């Protein structure tokens, strides 16, 4: 079910979204200020119809510094971004289905097999369309090597010797950390959390 709204404080410009299918990218200087328990059910996007309650897919842009910090041998669980996303995945669960990390340095290879888009159900969505590109899920937890179908585009100003992004490894570690914290020792039960996934891009 579509929802129409506008931004306050500026010229009236209405826009229409599909809250359960569209990707909402959070662009903030401080992710710790995000109210994760509320981000998925903003009143503007609420509906009383089953399966149309709130936002299902939110994203943040992957910061290469996270991978560098991870490789330096830092306590992964103690990294600020890991703690923030760990808590966010737990707090947002119930409305948000997936939290995506967007790695703009990963582009689908021209000779890669045709990407199999899953669009029939919001649960399995693996592609989102922007005005100038499409964002595609990067498989990191299967048997295939992401390097087979994706190429690394080094960010401008990057003078490191890296020939591949560490986002795939970072997301894998993050997902493992979140899953390991889902068991509540006090209650002896498993707690739910959002799924963590990775997006690269390709031309339209």
Short mmCIF file of C-alpha atoms in Angstrom, two decimals:
data_model
loop_
_atom_site.label_atom_id
_atom_site.label_comp_id
_atom_site.label_asym_id
_atom_site.label_seq_id
_atom_site.Cartn_x
_atom_site.Cartn_y
_atom_site.Cartn_z
CA UNK A 1 0.00 0.00 0.00
CA UNK A 2 1.53 3.36 -1.03
CA UNK A 3 1.93 6.26 1.37
CA UNK A 4 2.26 9.92 0.39
CA UNK A 5 3.98 12.61 2.43
CA UNK A 6 6.19 15.68 2.28
CA UNK A 7 9.12 17.24 4.13
CA UNK A 8 8.30 19.96 6.63
CA UNK A 9 10.16 23.26 6.63
CA UNK A 10 10.58 23.68 2.89
CA UNK A 11 8.68 24.04 -0.39
CA UNK A 12 5.76 21.67 -0.66
CA UNK A 13 6.98 18.67 -2.61
CA UNK A 14 4.94 15.52 -2.15
CA UNK A 15 6.39 12.07 -2.69
CA UNK A 16 4.92 8.59 -2.66
CA UNK A 17 6.60 5.50 -1.27
CA UNK A 18 5.81 1.88 -0.60
CA UNK A 19 6.92 1.54 3.05
CA UNK A 20 7.03 -2.26 3.01
CA UNK A 21 9.04 -2.46 -0.24
CA UNK A 22 11.14 0.70 -0.64
CA UNK A 23 14.59 1.20 0.85
CA UNK A 24 14.97 4.04 3.35
CA UNK A 25 18.59 5.19 3.67
CA UNK A 26 19.56 6.80 6.97
CA UNK A 27 22.09 9.58 6.41
CA UNK A 28 23.22 10.93 9.75
CA UNK A 29 26.49 12.00 11.33
CA UNK A 30 25.66 10.08 14.50
CA UNK A 31 23.92 6.71 14.29
CA UNK A 32 23.75 6.63 18.09
CA UNK A 33 21.07 9.30 17.90
CA UNK A 34 18.78 7.13 15.78
CA UNK A 35 15.77 5.89 17.73
CA UNK A 36 15.95 2.36 16.39
CA UNK A 37 12.87 1.22 18.29
CA UNK A 38 10.82 3.88 16.45
CA UNK A 39 12.50 4.12 13.05
CA UNK A 40 10.41 1.36 11.50
CA UNK A 41 7.00 2.60 12.54
CA UNK A 42 6.96 6.32 11.88
CA UNK A 43 3.34 7.42 12.09
CA UNK A 44 3.42 8.72 8.50
CA UNK A 45 3.91 5.20 7.24
CA UNK A 46 1.61 3.24 9.53
CA UNK A 47 -1.23 1.15 8.19
CA UNK A 48 -3.65 -1.16 9.92
CA UNK A 49 -3.55 -3.66 7.07
CA UNK A 50 -1.60 -6.88 7.72
CA UNK A 51 1.96 -6.88 6.29
CA UNK A 52 1.79 -3.13 5.57
CA UNK A 53 2.68 -1.90 9.05
CA UNK A 54 5.68 0.39 8.91
CA UNK A 55 9.03 0.39 7.12
CA UNK A 56 10.61 -2.98 6.36
CA UNK A 57 13.97 -2.09 4.77
CA UNK A 58 16.38 0.55 6.05
CA UNK A 59 20.00 1.11 5.06
CA UNK A 60 23.16 2.94 6.02
CA UNK A 61 26.21 3.57 3.87
CA UNK A 62 29.21 1.38 4.64
CA UNK A 63 32.25 3.29 5.89
CA UNK A 64 35.59 1.73 4.76
CA UNK A 65 37.09 2.87 8.07
CA UNK A 66 35.07 0.19 9.80
CA UNK A 67 36.91 -2.50 7.87
CA UNK A 68 40.28 -0.88 8.54
CA UNK A 69 39.55 -0.69 12.25
CA UNK A 70 38.50 -4.34 12.22
CA UNK A 71 41.72 -5.41 10.49
CA UNK A 72 43.89 -3.52 12.97
CA UNK A 73 42.98 -6.13 15.53
CA UNK A 74 40.53 -3.99 17.44
CA UNK A 75 38.04 -5.70 19.70
CA UNK A 76 35.34 -6.23 17.09
CA UNK A 77 32.53 -6.48 19.63
CA UNK A 78 33.77 -3.29 21.28
CA UNK A 79 33.77 -1.19 18.11
CA UNK A 80 31.30 1.68 18.41
CA UNK A 81 29.59 0.92 15.11
CA UNK A 82 29.24 -2.77 15.98
CA UNK A 83 27.63 -1.96 19.32
CA UNK A 84 25.32 0.56 17.67
CA UNK A 85 24.16 -1.79 14.91
CA UNK A 86 23.90 -4.69 17.34
CA UNK A 87 21.53 -2.69 19.51
CA UNK A 88 19.76 -1.27 16.46
CA UNK A 89 19.06 -4.70 14.98
CA UNK A 90 17.50 -5.76 18.26
CA UNK A 91 15.53 -2.58 18.94
CA UNK A 92 14.15 -2.21 15.40
CA UNK A 93 13.00 -5.83 15.18
CA UNK A 94 9.27 -6.20 14.96
CA UNK A 95 8.79 -3.60 12.24
CA UNK A 96 12.05 -3.48 10.27
CA UNK A 97 12.86 -6.73 8.48
CA UNK A 98 16.37 -5.99 7.20
CA UNK A 99 19.12 -3.47 7.84
CA UNK A 100 21.25 -3.08 4.72
CA UNK A 101 24.79 -1.75 4.45
CA UNK A 102 25.46 -0.08 1.09
CA UNK A 103 29.00 -0.42 -0.26
CA UNK A 104 29.40 2.03 -3.14
CA UNK A 105 32.78 0.51 -4.02
CA UNK A 106 31.20 -2.79 -5.10
CA UNK A 107 29.89 -2.79 -8.67
CA UNK A 108 28.41 -5.76 -10.46
CA UNK A 109 30.76 -7.06 -13.17
CA UNK A 110 29.59 -6.60 -16.74
CA UNK A 111 30.22 -10.27 -17.51
CA UNK A 112 28.54 -11.57 -14.34
CA UNK A 113 25.51 -13.83 -14.75
CA UNK A 114 22.18 -12.06 -14.93
CA UNK A 115 21.14 -11.03 -11.43
CA UNK A 116 18.12 -12.98 -10.25
CA UNK A 117 15.79 -10.36 -8.84
CA UNK A 118 13.41 -11.38 -6.07
CA UNK A 119 10.52 -8.93 -6.00
CA UNK A 120 7.42 -10.99 -5.28
CA UNK A 121 7.63 -10.67 -1.48
CA UNK A 122 9.04 -7.86 0.68
CA UNK A 123 10.73 -10.46 2.89
CA UNK A 124 12.98 -11.69 0.08
CA UNK A 125 13.60 -8.41 -1.77
CA UNK A 126 17.17 -8.25 -3.05
CA UNK A 127 17.07 -5.25 -5.40
CA UNK A 128 16.15 -1.58 -5.00
CA UNK A 129 16.03 1.12 -7.68
CA UNK A 130 17.43 4.63 -7.34
CA UNK A 131 17.32 7.43 -9.91
CA UNK A 132 20.76 6.63 -11.35
CA UNK A 133 21.48 3.03 -10.37
CA UNK A 134 20.09 -0.12 -8.89
CA UNK A 135 21.25 -1.57 -5.59
CA UNK A 136 21.72 -5.33 -5.59
CA UNK A 137 22.27 -7.75 -2.74
CA UNK A 138 25.82 -9.06 -2.42
CA UNK A 139 25.82 -12.66 -1.25
CA UNK A 140 28.42 -13.09 1.47
CA UNK A 141 27.21 -16.11 3.41
CA UNK A 142 27.01 -18.67 0.64
CA UNK A 143 29.54 -20.87 -1.12
CA UNK A 144 30.40 -18.42 -3.90
CA UNK A 145 33.20 -15.85 -3.73
CA UNK A 146 31.82 -12.28 -4.13
CA UNK A 147 34.88 -11.48 -6.26
CA UNK A 148 33.49 -13.70 -9.00
CA UNK A 149 30.60 -11.35 -9.79
CA UNK A 150 31.65 -8.04 -8.25
CA UNK A 151 34.50 -5.65 -8.91
CA UNK A 152 36.07 -3.26 -6.46
CA UNK A 153 36.13 0.44 -7.33
CA UNK A 154 38.61 2.12 -5.03
CA UNK A 155 37.11 5.29 -3.48
CA UNK A 156 38.59 8.61 -4.56
CA UNK A 157 41.48 9.61 -2.33
CA UNK A 158 42.14 6.07 -1.13
CA UNK A 159 45.92 5.56 -1.18
CA UNK A 160 45.95 2.18 0.54
CA UNK A 161 47.17 -1.03 -1.06
CA UNK A 162 43.77 -2.64 -0.67
CA UNK A 163 42.55 -4.36 -3.81
CA UNK A 164 39.23 -5.45 -2.35
CA UNK A 165 36.67 -4.06 0.06
CA UNK A 166 36.35 -5.52 3.54
CA UNK A 167 32.60 -4.92 3.69
CA UNK A 168 31.75 -8.56 2.99
CA UNK A 169 33.87 -9.74 5.91
CA UNK A 170 32.60 -6.93 8.15
CA UNK A 171 28.94 -7.79 7.49
CA UNK A 172 29.63 -11.47 8.08
CA UNK A 173 31.28 -10.72 11.43
CA UNK A 174 28.50 -8.32 12.37
CA UNK A 175 25.79 -10.85 11.56
CA UNK A 176 27.58 -13.50 13.62
CA UNK A 177 27.87 -11.10 16.54
CA UNK A 178 24.17 -10.23 16.40
CA UNK A 179 23.15 -13.89 16.18
CA UNK A 180 25.38 -14.78 19.14
CA UNK A 181 23.67 -12.13 21.26
CA UNK A 182 20.17 -13.28 20.45
CA UNK A 183 20.20 -15.85 23.26
CA UNK A 184 19.09 -14.36 26.57
CA UNK A 185 20.97 -16.09 29.38
CA UNK A 186 18.55 -14.71 31.97
CA UNK A 187 15.33 -15.95 30.38
CA UNK A 188 16.83 -18.87 28.51
CA UNK A 189 15.08 -17.82 25.31
CA UNK A 190 16.13 -16.55 21.91
CA UNK A 191 15.53 -12.86 21.16
CA UNK A 192 14.70 -11.74 17.64
CA UNK A 193 16.78 -9.25 15.66
CA UNK A 194 16.74 -7.73 12.18
CA UNK A 195 18.69 -9.42 9.43
CA UNK A 196 21.89 -7.69 8.31
CA UNK A 197 22.61 -7.69 4.57
CA UNK A 198 24.95 -6.01 2.06
CA UNK A 199 24.21 -4.06 -1.14
CA UNK A 200 26.44 -3.27 -4.09
CA UNK A 201 25.31 -1.50 -7.24
CA UNK A 202 24.95 -1.69 -10.99
CA UNK A 203 23.87 0.57 -13.83
CA UNK A 204 20.19 0.80 -14.63
#
